[in-house]
XYZ file of C-alpha atoms in Angstrom:
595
model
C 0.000 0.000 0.000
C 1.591 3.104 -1.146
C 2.541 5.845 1.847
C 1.330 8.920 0.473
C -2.839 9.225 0.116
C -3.227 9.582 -3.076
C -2.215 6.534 -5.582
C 1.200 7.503 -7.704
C 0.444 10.803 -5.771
C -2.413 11.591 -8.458
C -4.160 14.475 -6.129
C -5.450 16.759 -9.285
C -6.022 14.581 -12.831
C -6.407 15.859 -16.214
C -10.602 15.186 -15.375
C -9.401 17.013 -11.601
C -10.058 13.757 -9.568
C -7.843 12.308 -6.923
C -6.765 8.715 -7.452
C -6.717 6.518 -4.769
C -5.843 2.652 -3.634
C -9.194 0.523 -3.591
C -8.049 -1.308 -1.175
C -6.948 -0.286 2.203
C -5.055 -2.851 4.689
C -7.856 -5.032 5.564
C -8.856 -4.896 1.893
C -5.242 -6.086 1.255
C -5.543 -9.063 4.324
C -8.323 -10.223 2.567
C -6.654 -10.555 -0.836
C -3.877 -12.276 0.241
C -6.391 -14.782 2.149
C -7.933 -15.597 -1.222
C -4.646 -15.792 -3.354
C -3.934 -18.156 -0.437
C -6.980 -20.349 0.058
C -8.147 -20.306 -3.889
C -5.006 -20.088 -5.687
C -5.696 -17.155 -7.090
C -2.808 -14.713 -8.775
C -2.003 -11.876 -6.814
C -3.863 -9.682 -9.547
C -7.156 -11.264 -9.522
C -7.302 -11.353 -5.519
C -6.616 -7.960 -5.216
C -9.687 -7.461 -7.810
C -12.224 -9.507 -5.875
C -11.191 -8.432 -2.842
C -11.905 -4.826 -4.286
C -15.154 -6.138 -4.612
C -16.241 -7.433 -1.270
C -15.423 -10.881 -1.967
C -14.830 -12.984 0.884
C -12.981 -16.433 0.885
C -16.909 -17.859 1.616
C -18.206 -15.997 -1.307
C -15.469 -16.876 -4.110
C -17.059 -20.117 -5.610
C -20.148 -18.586 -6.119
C -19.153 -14.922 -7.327
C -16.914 -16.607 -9.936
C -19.240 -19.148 -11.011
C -22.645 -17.821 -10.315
C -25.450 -20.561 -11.015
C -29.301 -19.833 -10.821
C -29.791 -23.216 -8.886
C -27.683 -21.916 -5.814
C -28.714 -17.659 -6.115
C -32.298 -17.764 -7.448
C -35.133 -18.304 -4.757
C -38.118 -19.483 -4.590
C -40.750 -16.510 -6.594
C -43.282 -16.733 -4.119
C -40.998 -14.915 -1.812
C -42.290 -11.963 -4.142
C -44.809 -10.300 -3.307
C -48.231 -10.961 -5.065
C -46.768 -13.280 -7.317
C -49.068 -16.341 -6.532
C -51.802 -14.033 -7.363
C -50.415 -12.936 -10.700
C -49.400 -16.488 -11.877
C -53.033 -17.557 -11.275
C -54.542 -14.964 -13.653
C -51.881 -15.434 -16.095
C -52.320 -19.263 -16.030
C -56.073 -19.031 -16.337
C -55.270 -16.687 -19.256
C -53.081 -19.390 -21.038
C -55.442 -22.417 -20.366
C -58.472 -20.616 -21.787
C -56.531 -19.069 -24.435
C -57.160 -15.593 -23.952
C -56.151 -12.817 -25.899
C -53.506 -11.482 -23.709
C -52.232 -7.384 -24.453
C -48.427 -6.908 -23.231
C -47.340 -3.390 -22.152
C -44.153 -2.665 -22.448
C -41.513 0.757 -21.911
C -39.471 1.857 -25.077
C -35.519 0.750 -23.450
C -34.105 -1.797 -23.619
C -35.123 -3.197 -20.443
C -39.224 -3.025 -21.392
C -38.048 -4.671 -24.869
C -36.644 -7.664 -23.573
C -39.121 -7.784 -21.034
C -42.113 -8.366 -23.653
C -40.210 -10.456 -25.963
C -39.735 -12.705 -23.031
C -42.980 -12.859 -21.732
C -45.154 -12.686 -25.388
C -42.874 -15.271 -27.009
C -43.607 -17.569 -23.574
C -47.260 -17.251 -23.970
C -47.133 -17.679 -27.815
C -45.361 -20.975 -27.008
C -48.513 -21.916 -24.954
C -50.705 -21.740 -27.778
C -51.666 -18.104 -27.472
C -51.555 -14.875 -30.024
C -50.748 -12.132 -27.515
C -50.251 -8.350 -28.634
C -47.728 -6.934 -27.689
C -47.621 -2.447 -27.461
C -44.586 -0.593 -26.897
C -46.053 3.342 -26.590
C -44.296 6.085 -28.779
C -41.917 8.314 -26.565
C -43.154 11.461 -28.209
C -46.356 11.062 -28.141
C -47.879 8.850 -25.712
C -45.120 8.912 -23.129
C -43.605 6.518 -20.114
C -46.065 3.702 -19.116
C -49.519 2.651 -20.243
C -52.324 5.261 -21.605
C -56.292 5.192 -21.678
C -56.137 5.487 -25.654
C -53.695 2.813 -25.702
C -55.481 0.321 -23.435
C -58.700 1.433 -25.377
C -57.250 0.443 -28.597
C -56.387 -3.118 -27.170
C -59.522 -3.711 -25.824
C -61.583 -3.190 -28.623
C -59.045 -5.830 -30.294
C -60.385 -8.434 -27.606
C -57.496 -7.901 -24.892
C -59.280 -9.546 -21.670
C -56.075 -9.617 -19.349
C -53.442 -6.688 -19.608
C -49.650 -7.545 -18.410
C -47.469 -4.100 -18.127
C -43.339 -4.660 -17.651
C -41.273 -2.238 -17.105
C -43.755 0.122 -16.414
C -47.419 0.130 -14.431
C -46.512 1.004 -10.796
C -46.982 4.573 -11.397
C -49.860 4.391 -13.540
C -53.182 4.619 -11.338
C -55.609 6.590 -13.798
C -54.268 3.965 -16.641
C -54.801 0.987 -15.017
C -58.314 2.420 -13.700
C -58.998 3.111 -16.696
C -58.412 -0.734 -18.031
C -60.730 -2.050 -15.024
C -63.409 0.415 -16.616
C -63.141 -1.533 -20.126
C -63.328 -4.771 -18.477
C -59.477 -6.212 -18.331
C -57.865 -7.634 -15.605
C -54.436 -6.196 -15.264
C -51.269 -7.840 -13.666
C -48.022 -5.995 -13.156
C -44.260 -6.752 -13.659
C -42.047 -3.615 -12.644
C -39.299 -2.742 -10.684
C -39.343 0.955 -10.502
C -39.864 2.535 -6.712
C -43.160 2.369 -5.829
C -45.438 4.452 -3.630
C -47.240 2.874 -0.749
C -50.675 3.617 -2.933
C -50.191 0.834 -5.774
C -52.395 0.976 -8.472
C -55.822 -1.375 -9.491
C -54.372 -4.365 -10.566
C -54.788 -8.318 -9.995
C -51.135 -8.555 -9.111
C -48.072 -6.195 -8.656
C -45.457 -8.028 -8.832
C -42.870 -5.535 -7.553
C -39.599 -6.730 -5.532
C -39.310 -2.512 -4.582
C -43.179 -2.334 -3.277
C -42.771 -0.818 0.090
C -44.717 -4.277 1.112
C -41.930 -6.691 -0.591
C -39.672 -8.610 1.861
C -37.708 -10.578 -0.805
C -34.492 -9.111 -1.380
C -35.006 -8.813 -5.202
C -34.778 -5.438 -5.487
C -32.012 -5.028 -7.715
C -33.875 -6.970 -10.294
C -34.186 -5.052 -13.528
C -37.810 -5.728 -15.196
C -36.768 -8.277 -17.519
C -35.276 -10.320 -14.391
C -38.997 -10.001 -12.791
C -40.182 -11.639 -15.917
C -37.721 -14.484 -15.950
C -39.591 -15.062 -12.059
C -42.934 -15.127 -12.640
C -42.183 -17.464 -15.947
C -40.417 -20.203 -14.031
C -43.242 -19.873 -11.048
C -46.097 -19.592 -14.240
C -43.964 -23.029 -15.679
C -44.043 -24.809 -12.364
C -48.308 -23.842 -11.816
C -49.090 -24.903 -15.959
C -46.780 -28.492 -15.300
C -48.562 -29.057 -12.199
C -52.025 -28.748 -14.256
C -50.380 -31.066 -17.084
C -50.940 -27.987 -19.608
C -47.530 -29.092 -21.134
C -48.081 -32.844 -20.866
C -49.041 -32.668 -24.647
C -46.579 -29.526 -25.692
C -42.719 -28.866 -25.864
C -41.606 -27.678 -22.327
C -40.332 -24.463 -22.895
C -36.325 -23.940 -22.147
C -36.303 -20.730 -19.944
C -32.838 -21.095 -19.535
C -32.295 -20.421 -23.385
C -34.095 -17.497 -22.542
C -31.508 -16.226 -20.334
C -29.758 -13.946 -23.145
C -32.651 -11.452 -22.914
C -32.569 -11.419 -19.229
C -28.630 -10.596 -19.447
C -29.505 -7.949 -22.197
C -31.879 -6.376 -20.280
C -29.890 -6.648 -16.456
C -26.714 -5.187 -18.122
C -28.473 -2.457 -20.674
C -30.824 -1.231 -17.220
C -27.508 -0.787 -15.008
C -28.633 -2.757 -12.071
C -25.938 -3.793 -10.235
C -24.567 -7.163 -10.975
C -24.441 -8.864 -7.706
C -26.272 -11.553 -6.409
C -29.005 -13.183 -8.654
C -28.400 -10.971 -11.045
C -24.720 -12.103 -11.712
C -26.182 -15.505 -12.659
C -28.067 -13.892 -15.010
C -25.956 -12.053 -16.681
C -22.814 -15.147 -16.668
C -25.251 -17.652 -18.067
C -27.147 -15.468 -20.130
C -24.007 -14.325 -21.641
C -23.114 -18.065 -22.149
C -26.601 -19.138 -24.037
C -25.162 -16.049 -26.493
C -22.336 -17.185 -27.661
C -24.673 -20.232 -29.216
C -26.408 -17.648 -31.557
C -29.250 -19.334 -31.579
C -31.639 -15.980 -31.599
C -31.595 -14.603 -34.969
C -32.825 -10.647 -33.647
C -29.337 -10.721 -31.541
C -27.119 -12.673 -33.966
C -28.452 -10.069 -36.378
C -27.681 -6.996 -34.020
C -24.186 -8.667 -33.066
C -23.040 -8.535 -37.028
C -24.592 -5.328 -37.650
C -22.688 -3.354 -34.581
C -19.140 -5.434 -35.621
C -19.000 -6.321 -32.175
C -15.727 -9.153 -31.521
C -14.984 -12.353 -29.830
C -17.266 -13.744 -27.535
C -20.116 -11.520 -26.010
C -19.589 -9.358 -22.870
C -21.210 -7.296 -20.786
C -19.420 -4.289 -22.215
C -20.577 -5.540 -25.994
C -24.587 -5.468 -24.075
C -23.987 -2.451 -22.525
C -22.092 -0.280 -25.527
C -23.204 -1.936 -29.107
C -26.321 -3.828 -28.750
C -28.493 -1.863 -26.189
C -27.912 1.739 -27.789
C -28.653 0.186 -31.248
C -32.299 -1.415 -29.400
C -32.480 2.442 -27.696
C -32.214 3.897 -30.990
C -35.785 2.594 -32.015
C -37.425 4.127 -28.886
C -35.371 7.169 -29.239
C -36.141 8.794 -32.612
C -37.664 5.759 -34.642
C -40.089 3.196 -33.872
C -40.419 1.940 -30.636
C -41.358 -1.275 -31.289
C -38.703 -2.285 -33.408
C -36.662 -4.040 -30.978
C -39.173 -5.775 -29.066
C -39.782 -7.300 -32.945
C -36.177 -7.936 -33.338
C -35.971 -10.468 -30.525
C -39.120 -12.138 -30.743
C -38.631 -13.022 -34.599
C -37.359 -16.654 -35.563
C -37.178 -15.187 -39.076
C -33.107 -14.373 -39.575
C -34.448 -12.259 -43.445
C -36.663 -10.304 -40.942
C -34.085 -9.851 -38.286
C -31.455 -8.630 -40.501
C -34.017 -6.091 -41.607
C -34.725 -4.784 -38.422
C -30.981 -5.063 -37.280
C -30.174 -2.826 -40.238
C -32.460 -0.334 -39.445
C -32.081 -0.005 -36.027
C -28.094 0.558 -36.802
C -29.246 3.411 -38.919
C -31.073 4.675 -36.217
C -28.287 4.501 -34.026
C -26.126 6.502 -36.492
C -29.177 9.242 -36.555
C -29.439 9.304 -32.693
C -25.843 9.937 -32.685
C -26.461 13.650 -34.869
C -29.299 14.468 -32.412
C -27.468 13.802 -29.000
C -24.579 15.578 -30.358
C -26.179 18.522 -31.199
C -28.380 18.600 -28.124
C -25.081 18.107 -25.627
C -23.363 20.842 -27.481
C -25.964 22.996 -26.776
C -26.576 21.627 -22.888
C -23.013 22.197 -22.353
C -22.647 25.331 -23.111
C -25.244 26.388 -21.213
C -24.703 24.736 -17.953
C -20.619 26.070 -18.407
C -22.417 29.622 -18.671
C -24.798 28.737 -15.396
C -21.311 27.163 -13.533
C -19.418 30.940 -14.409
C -17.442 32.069 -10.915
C -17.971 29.455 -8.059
C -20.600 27.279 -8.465
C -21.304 25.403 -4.723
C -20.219 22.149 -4.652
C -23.443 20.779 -3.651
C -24.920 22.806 -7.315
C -26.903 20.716 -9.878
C -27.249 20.730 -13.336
C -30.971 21.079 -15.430
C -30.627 22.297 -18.717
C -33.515 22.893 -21.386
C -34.119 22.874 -25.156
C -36.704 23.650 -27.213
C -34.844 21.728 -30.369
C -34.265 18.829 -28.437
C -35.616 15.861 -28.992
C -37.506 14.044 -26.278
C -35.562 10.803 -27.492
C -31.840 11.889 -26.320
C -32.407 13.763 -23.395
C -31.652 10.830 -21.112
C -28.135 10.283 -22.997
C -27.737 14.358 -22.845
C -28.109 14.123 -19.035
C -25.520 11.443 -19.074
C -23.190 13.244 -21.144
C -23.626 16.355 -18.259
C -23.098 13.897 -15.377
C -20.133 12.903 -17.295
C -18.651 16.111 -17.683
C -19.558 17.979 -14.593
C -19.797 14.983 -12.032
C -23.263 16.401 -10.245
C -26.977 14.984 -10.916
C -27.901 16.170 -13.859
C -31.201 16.925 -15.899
C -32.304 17.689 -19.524
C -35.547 18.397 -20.378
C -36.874 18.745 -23.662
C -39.658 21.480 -24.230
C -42.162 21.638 -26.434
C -44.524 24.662 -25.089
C -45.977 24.737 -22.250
C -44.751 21.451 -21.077
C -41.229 20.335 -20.562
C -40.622 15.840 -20.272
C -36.995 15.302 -19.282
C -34.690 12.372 -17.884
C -31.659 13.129 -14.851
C -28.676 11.357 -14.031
C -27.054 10.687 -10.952
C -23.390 10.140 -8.987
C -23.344 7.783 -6.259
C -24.481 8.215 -2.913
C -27.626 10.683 -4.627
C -30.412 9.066 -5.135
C -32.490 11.096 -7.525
C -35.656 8.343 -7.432
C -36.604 9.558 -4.468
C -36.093 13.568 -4.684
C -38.650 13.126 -7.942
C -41.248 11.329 -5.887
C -40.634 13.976 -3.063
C -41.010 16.723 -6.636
C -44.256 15.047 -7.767
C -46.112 15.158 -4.341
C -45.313 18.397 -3.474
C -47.325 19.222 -6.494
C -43.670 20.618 -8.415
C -44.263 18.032 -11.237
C -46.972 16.670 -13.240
C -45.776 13.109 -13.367
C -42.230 11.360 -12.241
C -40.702 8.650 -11.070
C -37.084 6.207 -11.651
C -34.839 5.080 -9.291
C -31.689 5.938 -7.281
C -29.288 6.645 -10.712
C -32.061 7.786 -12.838
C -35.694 8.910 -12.897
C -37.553 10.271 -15.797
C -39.724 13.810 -15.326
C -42.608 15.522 -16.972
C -43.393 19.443 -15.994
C -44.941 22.840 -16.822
C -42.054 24.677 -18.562
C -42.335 27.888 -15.973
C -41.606 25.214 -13.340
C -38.557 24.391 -14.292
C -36.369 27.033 -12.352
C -38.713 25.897 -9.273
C -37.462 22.680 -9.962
C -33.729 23.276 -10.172
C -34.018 25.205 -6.916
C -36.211 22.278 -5.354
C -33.190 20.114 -6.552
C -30.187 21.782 -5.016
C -32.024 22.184 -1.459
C -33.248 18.575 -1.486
C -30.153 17.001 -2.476
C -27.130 20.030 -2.726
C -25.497 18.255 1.005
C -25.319 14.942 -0.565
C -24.116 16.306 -3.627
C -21.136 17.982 -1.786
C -20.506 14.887 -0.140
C -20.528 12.987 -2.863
C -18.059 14.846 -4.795
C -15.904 15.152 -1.605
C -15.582 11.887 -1.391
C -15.489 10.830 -5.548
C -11.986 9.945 -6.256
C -10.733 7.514 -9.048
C -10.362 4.131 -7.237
C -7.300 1.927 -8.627
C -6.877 -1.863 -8.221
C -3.143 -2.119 -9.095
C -0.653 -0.897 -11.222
C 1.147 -3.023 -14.130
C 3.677 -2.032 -16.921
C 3.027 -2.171 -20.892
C 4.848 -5.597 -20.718
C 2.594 -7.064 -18.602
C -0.913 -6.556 -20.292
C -1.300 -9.417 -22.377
C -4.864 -11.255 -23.613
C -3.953 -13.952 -21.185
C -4.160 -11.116 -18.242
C -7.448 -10.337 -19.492
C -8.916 -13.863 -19.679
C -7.846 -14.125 -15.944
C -9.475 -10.924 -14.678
C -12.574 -11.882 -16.618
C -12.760 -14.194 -13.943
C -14.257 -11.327 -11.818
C -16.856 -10.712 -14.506
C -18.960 -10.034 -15.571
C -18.756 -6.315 -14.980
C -20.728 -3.542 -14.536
C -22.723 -1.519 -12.125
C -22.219 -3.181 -8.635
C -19.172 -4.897 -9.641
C -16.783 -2.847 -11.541
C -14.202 -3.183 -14.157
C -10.730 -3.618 -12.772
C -9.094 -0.045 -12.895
C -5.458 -0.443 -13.757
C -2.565 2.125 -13.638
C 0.150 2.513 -15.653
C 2.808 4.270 -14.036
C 5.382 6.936 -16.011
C 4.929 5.622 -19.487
C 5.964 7.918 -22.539
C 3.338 9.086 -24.473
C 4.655 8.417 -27.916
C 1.459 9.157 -30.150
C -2.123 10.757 -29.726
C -4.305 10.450 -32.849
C -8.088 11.366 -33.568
C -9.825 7.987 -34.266
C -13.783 8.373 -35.635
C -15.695 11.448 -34.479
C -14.232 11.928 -30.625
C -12.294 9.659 -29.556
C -8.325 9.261 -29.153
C -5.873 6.411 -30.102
C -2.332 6.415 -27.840
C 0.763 4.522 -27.989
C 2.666 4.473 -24.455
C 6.067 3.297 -24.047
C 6.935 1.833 -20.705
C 10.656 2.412 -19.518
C 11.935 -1.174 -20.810
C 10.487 0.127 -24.220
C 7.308 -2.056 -24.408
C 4.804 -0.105 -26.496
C 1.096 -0.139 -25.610
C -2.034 1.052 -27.735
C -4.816 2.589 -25.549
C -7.969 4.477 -26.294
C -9.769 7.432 -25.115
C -13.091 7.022 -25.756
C -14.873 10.576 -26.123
C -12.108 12.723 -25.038
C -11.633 14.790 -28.048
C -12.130 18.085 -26.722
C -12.758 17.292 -23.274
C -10.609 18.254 -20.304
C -8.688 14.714 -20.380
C -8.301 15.075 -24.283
C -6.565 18.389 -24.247
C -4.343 17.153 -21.589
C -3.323 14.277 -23.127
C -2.668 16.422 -26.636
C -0.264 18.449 -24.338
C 1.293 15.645 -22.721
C 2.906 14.222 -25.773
C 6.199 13.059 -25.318
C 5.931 13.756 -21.704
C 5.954 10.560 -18.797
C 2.381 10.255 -18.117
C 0.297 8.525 -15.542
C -2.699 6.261 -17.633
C -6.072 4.911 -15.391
C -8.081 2.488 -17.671
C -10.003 -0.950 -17.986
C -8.655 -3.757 -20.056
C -9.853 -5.284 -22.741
C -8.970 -7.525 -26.159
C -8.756 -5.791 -29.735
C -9.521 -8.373 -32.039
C -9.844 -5.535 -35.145
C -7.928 -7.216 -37.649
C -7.764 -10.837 -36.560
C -5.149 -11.203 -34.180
C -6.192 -10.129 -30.483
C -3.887 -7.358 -28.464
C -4.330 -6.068 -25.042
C -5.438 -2.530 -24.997
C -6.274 0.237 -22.284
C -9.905 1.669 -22.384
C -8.196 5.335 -20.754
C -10.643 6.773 -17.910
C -8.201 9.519 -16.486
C -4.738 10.344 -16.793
C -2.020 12.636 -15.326
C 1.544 13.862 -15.761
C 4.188 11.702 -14.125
């Protein structure tokens, strides 16, 4: 453990942060006691340890299996009640509407569910609602339209918690309604057969980190169980849920809910029915983004969820709910295709829009802005579609909770980002029932708003008084957190594959950060729109290439175009370059500073 209190004495970065040692001496105890007891390489120890991995817990974080993490679903609450109405749906072959939410999350949640029940014999509709114009969660008109087309039992996922005039509205017309969410709910749920909810105020089963698509995945094995016990599938192919896994992993990893626990199983064995390619929508989506080697959580996370965004963002929102619920690879390519192009358009728009955004919250920050300050910018050109990627791009740049809100009139509808240790779910419920907003709701990273457009300085002031001391705190305490340092020499595939052995990664359980200490920095290159390519040369003359992705023009691009030919200090994650055939190691660059 180094002496001084800040790692390679990194106090002020080219991004201003501190670096610091993840682990501290009992952090350092414990890695030796699994390098010890497991056989592990001082490296990957030092990782899990990082990661509050305890010699108990090693077996099952490295090899996470559904049979040992997943519990029984009636721990859930409501869920009996839910799997009754939805097997009474199936046996009398009712015509079942699915709701679903326009991400990635609601998408894989209704492919998994509709292609289940269309396995069971039934023809289920399936509605993902326009962004622009009918908004988050389900809608009179909406539910209207489905029951005039002979809906008797509505299923929302992904959305439904916060919807008490829609699902009101659905009783009027005569449907049942079940729900499938996992977005904080209020302790007034909503008319409904079932909500099946692991964050109802109610819910005592620990599932809370579940994204949507992981709620689906219970109810089907506890809807399974009830339709074997009645011998529905004595005559019928048994389902495999298991091969279902990849959309649970798509969804877990693309909705940022931290991968720990259940959901790890998910994700490792969902990432595992992948690499068979059996789905033609994914296999599709995987050739159309060029994404290499086997899938990962970062391919999920960074190719194949923004291209399924894309649709809900400026396109058609049901396209990827279509994509992975086709068994028809000419019609999957199609939709593949088009989503990419949508991807590339979405790309225009959120660029525009975060020029804009930045330049106006840089002109809001002017003099001393307090620490505990947050960000909400507004656009009337912006469309409703990026804003949630614009508020990332602010959270990114000015490390504070950040909002953009699109307006169009009178009315402004707008998604916010977090940091950790703010949890911005809960100051928008606080917003909505003091009256401040017209409709909100998300959870502790995100949350999704819609308010009068004269409200919206009321808002930012509501903001910085309901959450400015955590904010301070929060950036107080932020600092870049390091799990070792290595040389040029030593990052090589093979050190990869081992600290895949963590994986998979992601919110929860992050990437290994890795320093590389006083390397020359030989070459910095523009590579596609705004990102950097480096070579480093470590002092034994090993050279390294490393990327920086969307640092052109930011405050760690500019210092790393300065720092040419200077000893740097480089902060990244590791990963393989297979461009070209033959895989390299390369740095993923998060921070850097001068040696």
């Amino acid at each position: 453990m180094t002496s001084h209190p800040f790692f390679l004495n990194v106090e002020q970065s080219f991004l201003g942060a501190s670096w610091r040692e993840r682990l501290d001496a009992g952090g350092l105890g414990q890695a030796l006691a699994l390098s010890q007891h497991h056989g592990l390489s001082d490296l990957l120890a030092r990782v899990l340890a990082g990661r509050g991995v305890t010699v108990e817990s090693c077996s099952s974080h490295m090899a996470p299996t559904l049979r040992a993490l997943m519990p029984d679903p009636d721990t859930v609450v409501d869920m009996p009640a839910a799997v009754e109405r939805l097997a009474a749906a199936v046996t009398r072959r009712e015509r079942v509407a699915v709701f679903g939410d326009y991400d990635v999350d609601g998408a894989t949640s209704a492919a998994l569910l509709a292609s289940y029940l269309r396995r069971a014999g039934l023809d289920p509709m399936v509605h993902i609602p326009d962004r622009v114009s009918e908004g988050y969660g389900p809608n009179g008109p909406a539910i209207g339209r489905l029951a005039q087309a002979g809906a008797t039992l509505l299923v929302t996922v992904d959305c439904g918690t916060g919807s008490p005039e829609a699902l009101t509205e659905a009783r009027r017309l005569g449907l049942d309604t079940v729900v499938i969410d996992h977005h904080r709910a209020t302790a007034a749920l909503p008319p409904a057969v079932a909500v099946v909810n692991a964050n109802r105020q109610d819910d005592l089963s620990g599932l809370g980190h579940l994204c949507a698509a992981g709620m689906v995945f219970m109810v089907l094995v506890a809807l399974q169980r009830r339709l074997k016990a009645q011998g529905f599938w004595n005559k019928r192919p048994l389902p495999d849920l298991l091969a279902e896994l990849d959309l649970v992993a798509l969804g877990t990893v693309a909705d940022v809910v931290p991968l720990t626990g259940l959901n790890r199983a998910f994700v490792a064995q969902g990432l595992a029915v992948m690499r068979d390619r059996a789905r033609p929508g994914l296999r599709a989506l995987f050739d159309v983004a060029g994404a290499d080697g086997p899938p990962t959580a970062y391919h999920l996370g960074f190719l194949i969820g923004p291209r399924i965004n894309a649709g809900g963002r400026i396109g058609d929102a049901a396209l990827g709910a279509r994509l992975l619920m086709t068994d028809d690879p000419v019609e999957a390519a199609r939709i593949a295709a088009d989503l990419d192009r949508l991807n590339r358009e979405r790309r225009v728009v959120e660029g525009a829009a975060v020029d804009e955004a930045e330049a106006d919250a840089i002109l809001a920050f002017a003099g001393d802005a307090p620490e505990g300050r947050t960000v909400v910018c507004a656009g009337e050109s912006w469309h409703p579609g990026v804003v949630g990627l614009v508020a990332s791009r602010l959270r990114e740049r000015f490390n504070r909770p950040c909002f953009a809100l699109a307006v169009d009139g009178a009315r402004a509808t707008g998604s916010g980002r977090s940091i950790p240790g703010v949890d911005l779910g809960r100051v928008v419920h606080e917003a909505v029932a003091s009256g401040l907003l017209i409709k909100g709701g998300g959870h502790a990273m995100a949350a999704g708003v819609t308010l009068m457009t004269d409200r919206i300085d009321a808002f930012r002031a509501f903001l910085d008084s309901a959450v400015g001391d955590a904010v301070a705190q929060a950036r107080q305490a932020a600092a870049l957190q390091v799990d070792a340092v290595l040389t040029a020499r030593a990052l090589t595939t093979e050190l990869v594959g081992t600290l895949d052995g963590a994986g998979p990664f992601g919110a929860g359980n992050p990437e290994p950060v890795i320093a590389l200490a006083t390397h020359q920095l030989r070459a910095v290159q523009p590579v596609g729109t705004d990102h950097l390519r480096l070579t480093v040369e470590a002092g034994d003359g090993a050279r390294l290439s490393a990327i920086a992705f969307r640092s052109a023009g930011t405050a760690l691009g500019e210092g790393l175009r300065a720092a040419l030919g200077r000893p740097v200090h480089l902060a990244g994650t590791l990963t393989v370059n297979r461009h070209g055939g033959a895989g390299r190691a390369e740095l993923r660059v998060l921070d850097a500073a001068l040696a």
